[in-house]
Amino acid sequence: MSLDSPLGAETVNGDGFGFGWYPEDASRGTTPSIFRSIEPAWNDQNLREISRAVRSPLFFTHVRAAAGPPIQQTNCHPFRYENWLFMHNGFISGFADTKRDLTYAVDPSLYTHIHGTTDSEVLFHLALTLGLADGPIKAVGDAIRMVESAGNKAGVKFPMQGTIAVSDAETLWAFRYSSQGRSRSLFHSEDIPTLRGMYPDAERLSDFGDHAQVVVSEPLTDLPGVFREVPESTVAVLDRDGYRHEPFLEA
């Protein structure tokens, strides 16, 4: 998707990338590792070497097309705090006019952990401030509502756009939401046993465990039924029991 992202706002995402992962024995409270670079993902040999060698129960990967904030390593996703990983595909519209108020709303104990200049990192720290560790769905929702309130006061009609992924090492929450109701695309794979039944001759499926899942901004294959689209204003929750959809900030 760094070279070819036909459903994205930008079809080429060459302004850096990020790669996050939890250790094999990860449990809630485990600190993940991250590797970020301003190189295009397709041009980074270190990424190829690391991805061949690392084993993990949960990977986060992100390719970036800079929408305004400068191209620097601290602006590449994913962002990390303690056991949490966070990434965002989209933007806060009018962020220049709301940045001061939103940044000041971050808990002072978290403020020093903001190292870059992106709206996404501020959004992450707002969610942390508003109780991400106690309830991710509510905290992300409250952070988005704060963004929308600040944006509306500044005269921004549709302040929030995008999809968000966040994890605590055991569970992945993937959100699809925008103030306009026309969000960036979001998909997750069908479960592996179902796919094996649909495509019994697909030898590649034998490489995956029964509980393997992929969440992506757009499908990685054209094969029918492999990927399921996450609806608007929805959060997909993936854990050891599989996945489920829940409504999120419905009007």
Short mmCIF file of N, CA, C and O in Angstrom, two decimals, residues 137 164-166 171-176 186-188 215 228-231 233-239 242-248:
data_model
loop_
_atom_site.label_atom_id
_atom_site.label_comp_id
_atom_site.label_asym_id
_atom_site.label_seq_id
_atom_site.Cartn_x
_atom_site.Cartn_y
_atom_site.Cartn_z
N ILE A 137 -12.97 2.29 23.94
CA ILE A 137 -14.02 2.79 23.06
C ILE A 137 -14.56 4.12 23.55
O ILE A 137 -14.70 5.09 22.79
N ILE A 164 -8.83 4.67 13.01
CA ILE A 164 -7.90 4.62 14.13
C ILE A 164 -7.73 3.17 14.55
O ILE A 164 -8.69 2.40 14.59
N ALA A 165 -6.49 2.79 14.87
CA ALA A 165 -6.22 1.47 15.45
C ALA A 165 -5.49 1.67 16.76
O ALA A 165 -4.56 2.49 16.86
N VAL A 166 -5.89 0.94 17.78
CA VAL A 166 -5.25 1.03 19.09
C VAL A 166 -5.23 -0.36 19.72
O VAL A 166 -6.14 -1.17 19.52
N THR A 171 -5.85 -6.96 22.88
CA THR A 171 -7.02 -6.65 22.07
C THR A 171 -6.67 -5.54 21.09
O THR A 171 -5.88 -4.65 21.40
N LEU A 172 -7.28 -5.60 19.91
CA LEU A 172 -7.13 -4.54 18.92
C LEU A 172 -8.50 -3.92 18.69
O LEU A 172 -9.48 -4.62 18.44
N TRP A 173 -8.54 -2.59 18.79
CA TRP A 173 -9.75 -1.84 18.48
C TRP A 173 -9.49 -1.04 17.21
O TRP A 173 -8.52 -0.27 17.14
N ALA A 174 -10.33 -1.20 16.20
CA ALA A 174 -10.17 -0.48 14.93
C ALA A 174 -11.44 0.33 14.68
O ALA A 174 -12.54 -0.24 14.52
N PHE A 175 -11.30 1.65 14.65
CA PHE A 175 -12.42 2.57 14.56
C PHE A 175 -12.54 3.16 13.15
O PHE A 175 -11.52 3.50 12.54
N ARG A 176 -13.75 3.29 12.69
CA ARG A 176 -14.01 3.99 11.43
C ARG A 176 -15.05 5.08 11.69
O ARG A 176 -16.19 4.79 12.02
N LEU A 186 -11.94 0.96 5.72
CA LEU A 186 -11.38 0.06 6.74
C LEU A 186 -11.96 -1.33 6.52
O LEU A 186 -13.18 -1.49 6.34
N PHE A 187 -11.09 -2.34 6.53
CA PHE A 187 -11.49 -3.72 6.30
C PHE A 187 -10.78 -4.64 7.30
O PHE A 187 -9.71 -4.30 7.81
N HIS A 188 -11.38 -5.80 7.54
CA HIS A 188 -10.65 -6.86 8.24
C HIS A 188 -10.93 -8.18 7.54
O HIS A 188 -11.94 -8.35 6.85
N VAL A 215 -6.25 -6.47 9.78
CA VAL A 215 -7.05 -5.26 9.67
C VAL A 215 -6.29 -4.29 8.78
O VAL A 215 -5.11 -4.02 9.03
N ARG A 228 -13.78 -8.14 4.85
CA ARG A 228 -15.08 -7.60 5.19
C ARG A 228 -14.92 -6.12 5.53
O ARG A 228 -14.07 -5.74 6.35
N GLU A 229 -15.74 -5.28 4.93
CA GLU A 229 -15.66 -3.84 5.20
C GLU A 229 -16.28 -3.51 6.55
O GLU A 229 -17.36 -4.00 6.90
N VAL A 230 -15.59 -2.67 7.31
CA VAL A 230 -16.13 -2.17 8.57
C VAL A 230 -17.05 -1.00 8.24
O VAL A 230 -16.64 -0.06 7.56
N PRO A 231 -18.29 -1.01 8.71
CA PRO A 231 -19.23 0.06 8.35
C PRO A 231 -18.84 1.41 8.98
O PRO A 231 -18.01 1.48 9.89
N SER A 233 -19.05 4.63 11.32
CA SER A 233 -19.38 4.81 12.74
C SER A 233 -19.42 3.47 13.46
O SER A 233 -20.39 3.14 14.16
N THR A 234 -18.36 2.71 13.28
CA THR A 234 -18.27 1.36 13.85
C THR A 234 -16.86 1.13 14.39
O THR A 234 -15.89 1.66 13.85
N VAL A 235 -16.78 0.35 15.45
CA VAL A 235 -15.49 -0.13 15.93
C VAL A 235 -15.47 -1.64 15.81
O VAL A 235 -16.42 -2.33 16.21
N ALA A 236 -14.41 -2.16 15.18
CA ALA A 236 -14.20 -3.60 15.12
C ALA A 236 -13.26 -3.99 16.25
O ALA A 236 -12.17 -3.42 16.39
N VAL A 237 -13.69 -4.92 17.07
CA VAL A 237 -12.91 -5.37 18.22
C VAL A 237 -12.41 -6.77 17.94
O VAL A 237 -13.21 -7.68 17.69
N LEU A 238 -11.09 -6.94 17.95
CA LEU A 238 -10.49 -8.25 17.69
C LEU A 238 -9.70 -8.69 18.91
O LEU A 238 -8.85 -7.96 19.42
N ASP A 239 -9.99 -9.90 19.39
CA ASP A 239 -9.26 -10.47 20.51
C ASP A 239 -9.11 -11.97 20.29
O ASP A 239 -9.31 -12.46 19.19
N GLY A 242 -11.93 -13.86 18.55
CA GLY A 242 -12.36 -13.51 17.21
C GLY A 242 -12.61 -12.03 17.10
O GLY A 242 -11.92 -11.21 17.69
N TYR A 243 -13.64 -11.65 16.33
CA TYR A 243 -13.93 -10.25 16.14
C TYR A 243 -15.43 -9.99 16.31
O TYR A 243 -16.27 -10.87 16.18
N ARG A 244 -15.75 -8.73 16.61
CA ARG A 244 -17.13 -8.30 16.67
C ARG A 244 -17.18 -6.82 16.30
O ARG A 244 -16.19 -6.11 16.43
N HIS A 245 -18.32 -6.35 15.83
CA HIS A 245 -18.54 -4.96 15.51
C HIS A 245 -19.44 -4.32 16.54
O HIS A 245 -20.42 -4.95 17.01
N GLU A 246 -19.15 -3.09 16.90
CA GLU A 246 -20.00 -2.32 17.81
C GLU A 246 -20.22 -0.94 17.20
O GLU A 246 -19.32 -0.37 16.58
N PRO A 247 -21.42 -0.36 17.40
CA PRO A 247 -21.65 1.01 16.91
C PRO A 247 -20.74 1.99 17.65
O PRO A 247 -20.43 1.80 18.82
N PHE A 248 -20.34 3.05 16.94
CA PHE A 248 -19.42 4.02 17.53
C PHE A 248 -19.80 5.43 17.11
O PHE A 248 -19.84 5.75 15.92
#
